[in-house]
Each structure stands twice: as C-alpha cells, then as structure tokens.
mmCIF file of C-alpha atoms in Angstrom:
data_model
loop_
_atom_site.group_PDB
_atom_site.id
_atom_site.type_symbol
_atom_site.label_atom_id
_atom_site.label_comp_id
_atom_site.label_asym_id
_atom_site.label_seq_id
_atom_site.Cartn_x
_atom_site.Cartn_y
_atom_site.Cartn_z
ATOM 1 C CA MET A 80 -72.817 -26.239 50.911
ATOM 2 C CA SER A 81 -75.580 -25.926 48.339
ATOM 3 C CA VAL A 82 -75.461 -28.465 45.491
ATOM 4 C CA ARG A 83 -77.029 -27.888 42.070
ATOM 5 C CA ILE A 84 -77.879 -30.945 39.994
ATOM 6 C CA LEU A 85 -78.954 -30.680 36.366
ATOM 7 C CA ALA A 86 -81.491 -33.302 35.237
ATOM 8 C CA LEU A 87 -81.557 -34.277 31.564
ATOM 9 C CA VAL A 88 -84.482 -36.410 30.396
ATOM 10 C CA GLY A 89 -84.063 -38.582 27.320
ATOM 11 C CA SER A 90 -87.774 -38.768 26.521
ATOM 12 C CA LEU A 91 -89.684 -35.987 24.805
ATOM 13 C CA ARG A 92 -93.130 -37.549 25.315
ATOM 14 C CA SER A 93 -95.406 -35.343 27.415
ATOM 15 C CA GLY A 94 -96.498 -38.262 29.616
ATOM 16 C CA SER A 95 -93.004 -39.707 29.900
ATOM 17 C CA HIS A 96 -92.416 -41.775 33.009
ATOM 18 C CA ASN A 97 -88.765 -40.687 32.940
ATOM 19 C CA ARG A 98 -89.841 -37.053 32.961
ATOM 20 C CA GLN A 99 -92.113 -37.877 35.898
ATOM 21 C CA LEU A 100 -89.162 -39.555 37.606
ATOM 22 C CA ALA A 101 -87.120 -36.372 37.096
ATOM 23 C CA GLU A 102 -90.027 -34.327 38.483
ATOM 24 C CA ALA A 103 -89.952 -36.588 41.539
ATOM 25 C CA ALA A 104 -86.240 -35.808 41.968
ATOM 26 C CA VAL A 105 -86.983 -32.086 41.741
ATOM 27 C CA ARG A 106 -89.807 -32.335 44.280
ATOM 28 C CA HIS A 107 -87.978 -34.564 46.762
ATOM 29 C CA ALA A 108 -84.482 -33.066 46.560
ATOM 30 C CA PRO A 109 -83.139 -32.907 50.102
ATOM 31 C CA GLU A 110 -82.502 -29.578 51.769
ATOM 32 C CA GLY A 111 -79.330 -27.969 50.461
ATOM 33 C CA THR A 112 -79.724 -29.598 47.055
ATOM 34 C CA THR A 113 -81.522 -28.266 44.013
ATOM 35 C CA VAL A 114 -82.425 -30.465 41.057
ATOM 36 C CA GLU A 115 -83.123 -28.422 37.918
ATOM 37 C CA LEU A 116 -85.118 -30.158 35.189
ATOM 38 C CA TYR A 117 -83.584 -28.986 31.916
ATOM 39 C CA GLU A 118 -86.077 -27.965 29.259
ATOM 40 C CA GLY A 119 -84.955 -27.707 25.671
ATOM 41 C CA LEU A 120 -83.169 -30.887 24.568
ATOM 42 C CA ALA A 121 -85.667 -31.140 21.693
ATOM 43 C CA ASP A 122 -84.585 -27.725 20.399
ATOM 44 C CA ILE A 123 -80.928 -28.618 19.935
ATOM 45 C CA PRO A 124 -79.897 -29.598 16.396
ATOM 46 C CA PHE A 125 -78.019 -32.824 15.874
ATOM 47 C CA TYR A 126 -74.372 -32.314 16.689
ATOM 48 C CA ASN A 127 -72.399 -31.145 13.670
ATOM 49 C CA GLU A 128 -68.917 -29.733 14.058
ATOM 50 C CA ASP A 129 -69.611 -27.404 11.122
ATOM 51 C CA ILE A 130 -72.143 -25.473 13.222
ATOM 52 C CA ASP A 131 -70.239 -25.757 16.502
ATOM 53 C CA THR A 132 -68.355 -22.546 15.943
ATOM 54 C CA ASP A 133 -68.082 -19.213 17.734
ATOM 55 C CA SER A 134 -71.751 -18.781 16.853
ATOM 56 C CA ALA A 135 -72.980 -22.224 17.959
ATOM 57 C CA PRO A 136 -76.769 -22.637 18.053
ATOM 58 C CA ALA A 137 -78.288 -20.754 20.991
ATOM 59 C CA SER A 138 -80.054 -23.924 22.171
ATOM 60 C CA ALA A 139 -76.715 -25.746 22.466
ATOM 61 C CA VAL A 140 -75.107 -22.789 24.228
ATOM 62 C CA ARG A 141 -77.980 -22.755 26.778
ATOM 63 C CA LEU A 142 -77.420 -26.462 27.484
ATOM 64 C CA ARG A 143 -73.685 -25.944 27.963
ATOM 65 C CA GLU A 144 -74.305 -22.969 30.248
ATOM 66 C CA ALA A 145 -76.809 -24.938 32.352
ATOM 67 C CA ALA A 146 -74.319 -27.788 32.707
ATOM 68 C CA GLY A 147 -71.574 -25.296 33.513
ATOM 69 C CA ARG A 148 -73.628 -23.866 36.405
ATOM 70 C CA ALA A 149 -74.431 -27.334 37.762
ATOM 71 C CA ASP A 150 -72.289 -29.198 40.259
ATOM 72 C CA ALA A 151 -73.516 -32.590 39.042
ATOM 73 C CA LEU A 152 -75.933 -34.255 36.639
ATOM 74 C CA ILE A 153 -78.561 -36.959 36.622
ATOM 75 C CA LEU A 154 -79.486 -38.458 33.275
ATOM 76 C CA PHE A 155 -82.974 -40.000 33.122
ATOM 77 C CA THR A 156 -83.263 -42.402 30.225
ATOM 78 C CA PRO A 157 -85.852 -44.728 28.779
ATOM 79 C CA GLU A 158 -84.720 -47.509 26.496
ATOM 80 C CA TYR A 159 -85.364 -47.300 22.766
ATOM 81 C CA ASN A 160 -84.420 -50.421 20.820
ATOM 82 C CA GLY A 161 -81.916 -51.461 23.464
ATOM 83 C CA THR A 162 -80.146 -48.134 23.803
ATOM 84 C CA MET A 163 -80.605 -44.540 24.917
ATOM 85 C CA PRO A 164 -82.732 -42.139 22.871
ATOM 86 C CA ALA A 165 -81.013 -39.984 20.261
ATOM 87 C CA VAL A 166 -82.053 -36.769 22.019
ATOM 88 C CA LEU A 167 -80.064 -37.721 25.131
ATOM 89 C CA LYS A 168 -77.027 -38.850 23.133
ATOM 90 C CA ASN A 169 -77.166 -35.605 21.172
ATOM 91 C CA GLY A 170 -77.207 -33.588 24.398
ATOM 92 C CA ILE A 171 -74.185 -35.508 25.650
ATOM 93 C CA ASP A 172 -72.422 -34.897 22.323
ATOM 94 C CA TRP A 173 -72.983 -31.125 22.553
ATOM 95 C CA LEU A 174 -71.815 -31.111 26.167
ATOM 96 C CA SER A 175 -68.613 -32.945 25.242
ATOM 97 C CA ARG A 176 -67.441 -30.238 22.851
ATOM 98 C CA PRO A 177 -65.382 -28.308 22.002
ATOM 99 C CA TYR A 178 -62.765 -30.989 22.429
ATOM 100 C CA GLY A 179 -60.974 -30.579 25.740
ATOM 101 C CA GLN A 180 -63.615 -28.173 27.080
ATOM 102 C CA SER A 181 -66.439 -30.527 28.058
ATOM 103 C CA ALA A 182 -69.137 -28.784 30.092
ATOM 104 C CA VAL A 183 -69.436 -31.960 32.180
ATOM 105 C CA SER A 184 -65.742 -32.546 32.745
ATOM 106 C CA GLY A 185 -65.308 -34.302 36.080
ATOM 107 C CA LYS A 186 -68.848 -33.540 37.239
ATOM 108 C CA PRO A 187 -70.437 -36.350 39.246
ATOM 109 C CA THR A 188 -73.061 -37.918 36.994
ATOM 110 C CA ALA A 189 -75.633 -40.596 37.726
ATOM 111 C CA VAL A 190 -77.822 -42.400 35.213
ATOM 112 C CA VAL A 191 -81.246 -43.689 36.195
ATOM 113 C CA GLY A 192 -84.501 -44.488 34.502
ATOM 114 C CA THR A 193 -87.547 -46.536 33.884
ATOM 115 C CA ALA A 194 -88.738 -48.470 30.881
ATOM 116 C CA PHE A 195 -91.599 -50.629 29.708
ATOM 117 C CA GLY A 196 -89.553 -53.841 29.701
ATOM 118 C CA GLN A 197 -88.634 -56.215 32.466
ATOM 119 C CA TYR A 198 -85.098 -54.847 32.910
ATOM 120 C CA GLY A 199 -86.054 -51.200 33.406
ATOM 121 C CA GLY A 200 -83.832 -49.817 30.675
ATOM 122 C CA ALA A 201 -80.567 -51.280 31.964
ATOM 123 C CA TRP A 202 -79.006 -51.405 28.489
ATOM 124 C CA ALA A 203 -79.849 -47.764 27.783
ATOM 125 C CA GLN A 204 -78.426 -46.746 31.134
ATOM 126 C CA GLU A 205 -75.160 -48.552 30.438
ATOM 127 C CA GLU A 206 -74.894 -46.819 27.060
ATOM 128 C CA ALA A 207 -75.597 -43.435 28.682
ATOM 129 C CA ARG A 208 -72.943 -44.075 31.344
ATOM 130 C CA LYS A 209 -70.449 -44.976 28.627
ATOM 131 C CA ALA A 210 -71.209 -41.876 26.515
ATOM 132 C CA ALA A 211 -71.173 -39.535 29.526
ATOM 133 C CA GLY A 212 -67.873 -40.998 30.706
ATOM 134 C CA ILE A 213 -66.267 -40.548 27.308
ATOM 135 C CA ALA A 214 -67.606 -36.956 27.338
ATOM 136 C CA GLY A 215 -65.571 -36.422 30.514
ATOM 137 C CA ALA A 216 -68.248 -36.709 33.198
ATOM 138 C CA GLY A 217 -67.375 -38.319 36.512
ATOM 139 C CA VAL A 218 -69.837 -41.173 36.077
ATOM 140 C CA LEU A 219 -70.935 -42.713 39.364
ATOM 141 C CA ALA A 220 -71.311 -46.246 38.028
ATOM 142 C CA ASP A 221 -72.401 -47.667 41.377
ATOM 143 C CA LEU A 222 -75.479 -45.402 41.529
ATOM 144 C CA LYS A 223 -78.181 -47.298 39.703
ATOM 145 C CA LEU A 224 -81.944 -47.153 39.568
ATOM 146 C CA THR A 225 -83.649 -49.273 36.943
ATOM 147 C CA ILE A 226 -87.411 -49.437 37.241
ATOM 148 C CA PRO A 227 -89.032 -52.123 35.076
ATOM 149 C CA ASN A 228 -92.616 -52.284 33.814
ATOM 150 C CA ALA A 229 -93.132 -48.525 33.963
ATOM 151 C CA VAL A 230 -96.514 -48.616 32.272
ATOM 152 C CA ALA A 231 -97.971 -50.872 34.961
ATOM 153 C CA ARG A 232 -96.008 -49.451 37.905
ATOM 154 C CA PHE A 233 -96.964 -45.851 37.190
ATOM 155 C CA ALA A 234 -100.413 -46.441 35.676
ATOM 156 C CA GLU A 235 -102.138 -44.832 38.629
ATOM 157 C CA THR A 236 -99.261 -43.407 40.671
ATOM 158 C CA HIS A 237 -96.850 -40.619 39.775
ATOM 159 C CA PRO A 238 -93.275 -41.618 40.694
ATOM 160 C CA ALA A 239 -93.193 -38.669 43.111
ATOM 161 C CA ASP A 240 -95.934 -40.402 45.122
ATOM 162 C CA ASP A 241 -94.205 -43.809 45.179
ATOM 163 C CA GLY A 242 -92.383 -44.044 48.513
ATOM 164 C CA GLU A 243 -90.001 -46.782 47.386
ATOM 165 C CA ILE A 244 -88.949 -44.845 44.288
ATOM 166 C CA THR A 245 -88.607 -41.490 46.036
ATOM 167 C CA GLY A 246 -86.541 -43.113 48.774
ATOM 168 C CA GLN A 247 -84.142 -44.504 46.186
ATOM 169 C CA LEU A 248 -83.979 -41.173 44.322
ATOM 170 C CA VAL A 249 -83.252 -39.259 47.527
ATOM 171 C CA GLU A 250 -80.453 -41.721 48.365
ATOM 172 C CA ILE A 251 -78.938 -41.192 44.903
ATOM 173 C CA ILE A 252 -79.159 -37.418 45.299
ATOM 174 C CA HIS A 253 -77.511 -37.638 48.748
ATOM 175 C CA ARG A 254 -74.674 -39.705 47.321
ATOM 176 C CA ILE A 255 -74.177 -37.306 44.411
ATOM 177 C CA SER A 256 -74.112 -34.399 46.871
ATOM 178 C CA GLY A 257 -71.531 -36.288 48.909
ATOM 179 C CA GLN A 258 -69.333 -36.659 45.843
ATOM 180 C CA VAL A 259 -69.622 -32.930 45.129
ATOM 181 C CA ALA A 260 -68.711 -32.103 48.744
ATOM 182 C CA SER A 261 -65.739 -34.498 48.675
ATOM 183 C CA ALA A 262 -64.442 -32.952 45.467
ATOM 184 C CA ALA A 263 -64.831 -29.435 46.888
ATOM 185 C CA ALA A 264 -62.914 -30.416 50.037
ATOM 186 C CA ALA A 265 -60.038 -31.961 48.093
#
C-alpha cells in the first residue's frame, strides 16, 4: 500500500528550520510512502465565510484538493509568541470548511517542529493539535517531535543530515503509515 502524506509548514521564512525539517521528511520518507511539501499557504487569504462560496479562492481550493488526495498529514510548526503561526492556523481553518466537509476529516495527523527556545515549540504544537482535532483530523497525539534551540542545532547542519532527527522523523512517518494501513483494513 502506498501512503501519501501532505506536509504543511507554518513558517514562510526562506531559511526556516521547520521547512528544512519538512524537506528532511520528504527526502527520508521510507519506501512506499511519499511526503509532499505543500507550497502555497502564503497565498491563501485569511478565512472568511463570505468568500468561502461556490467560487472560493483558487489558493484555498488547491489546499483542500491536496489534503483530499493525501492519506495523512504532518504539520511542521515553529512557535510564535507561545502559539502556532497564523499561516498554519489559517490553513487549518480553510481545511475545516465547509462545515461537515472537512478535507482532513479522520485523516491521521501528526504535529512536529523546532523552535528557537528551550522547549522546541511545544506550546505551538499543542495548539496545532487542538485546532487540527477540532477541524476533524485524526490527531496522533502520541507522535511528538519537539526540537529545541533550532538556531544552534541547525547552524551548520541541515535537519536532513542529522541522523538523530531523521531517525525520529522516519519513525513518525512509519507510525502514520501504520495508522493509514489500519484504517484501510478496517
């Protein structure tokens, strides 16, 4: 069984360590699993029910379609002022609508990330898990990867070249794939 995982990154910065972490997931995805790094969260307008009509913005429709094609998701989030970035929350909001038709409904979803601080963005990850769960995703709360002190840890090493980090990412991807397979067998 081939498993497709959609990766959403909550940082728009070109040198984002969370983007690099997502790139590591793409590069090290085990055989039979594809991790697709979604491009375009920055292009989606803030959620507004007035524009979420039959002619919703094309950027929001593309996000929903990408999530619809995916079997699972991984959300990569930094921590901004103790919570997830607005761009990630906005993506989750668009995916949750229209009401009762969430594009992530029941899909296994993990939240991981890295941050400058000593706790690795744990608060942001908890907020992202909460929002994704309310949006209908099947949040895998036991799958956690919080990497503190990102600036120092990744100053000279891309996360894809950090054996400890890639090992943990691969384990998370395996467990997500297992959840997808279990759901398909049920």
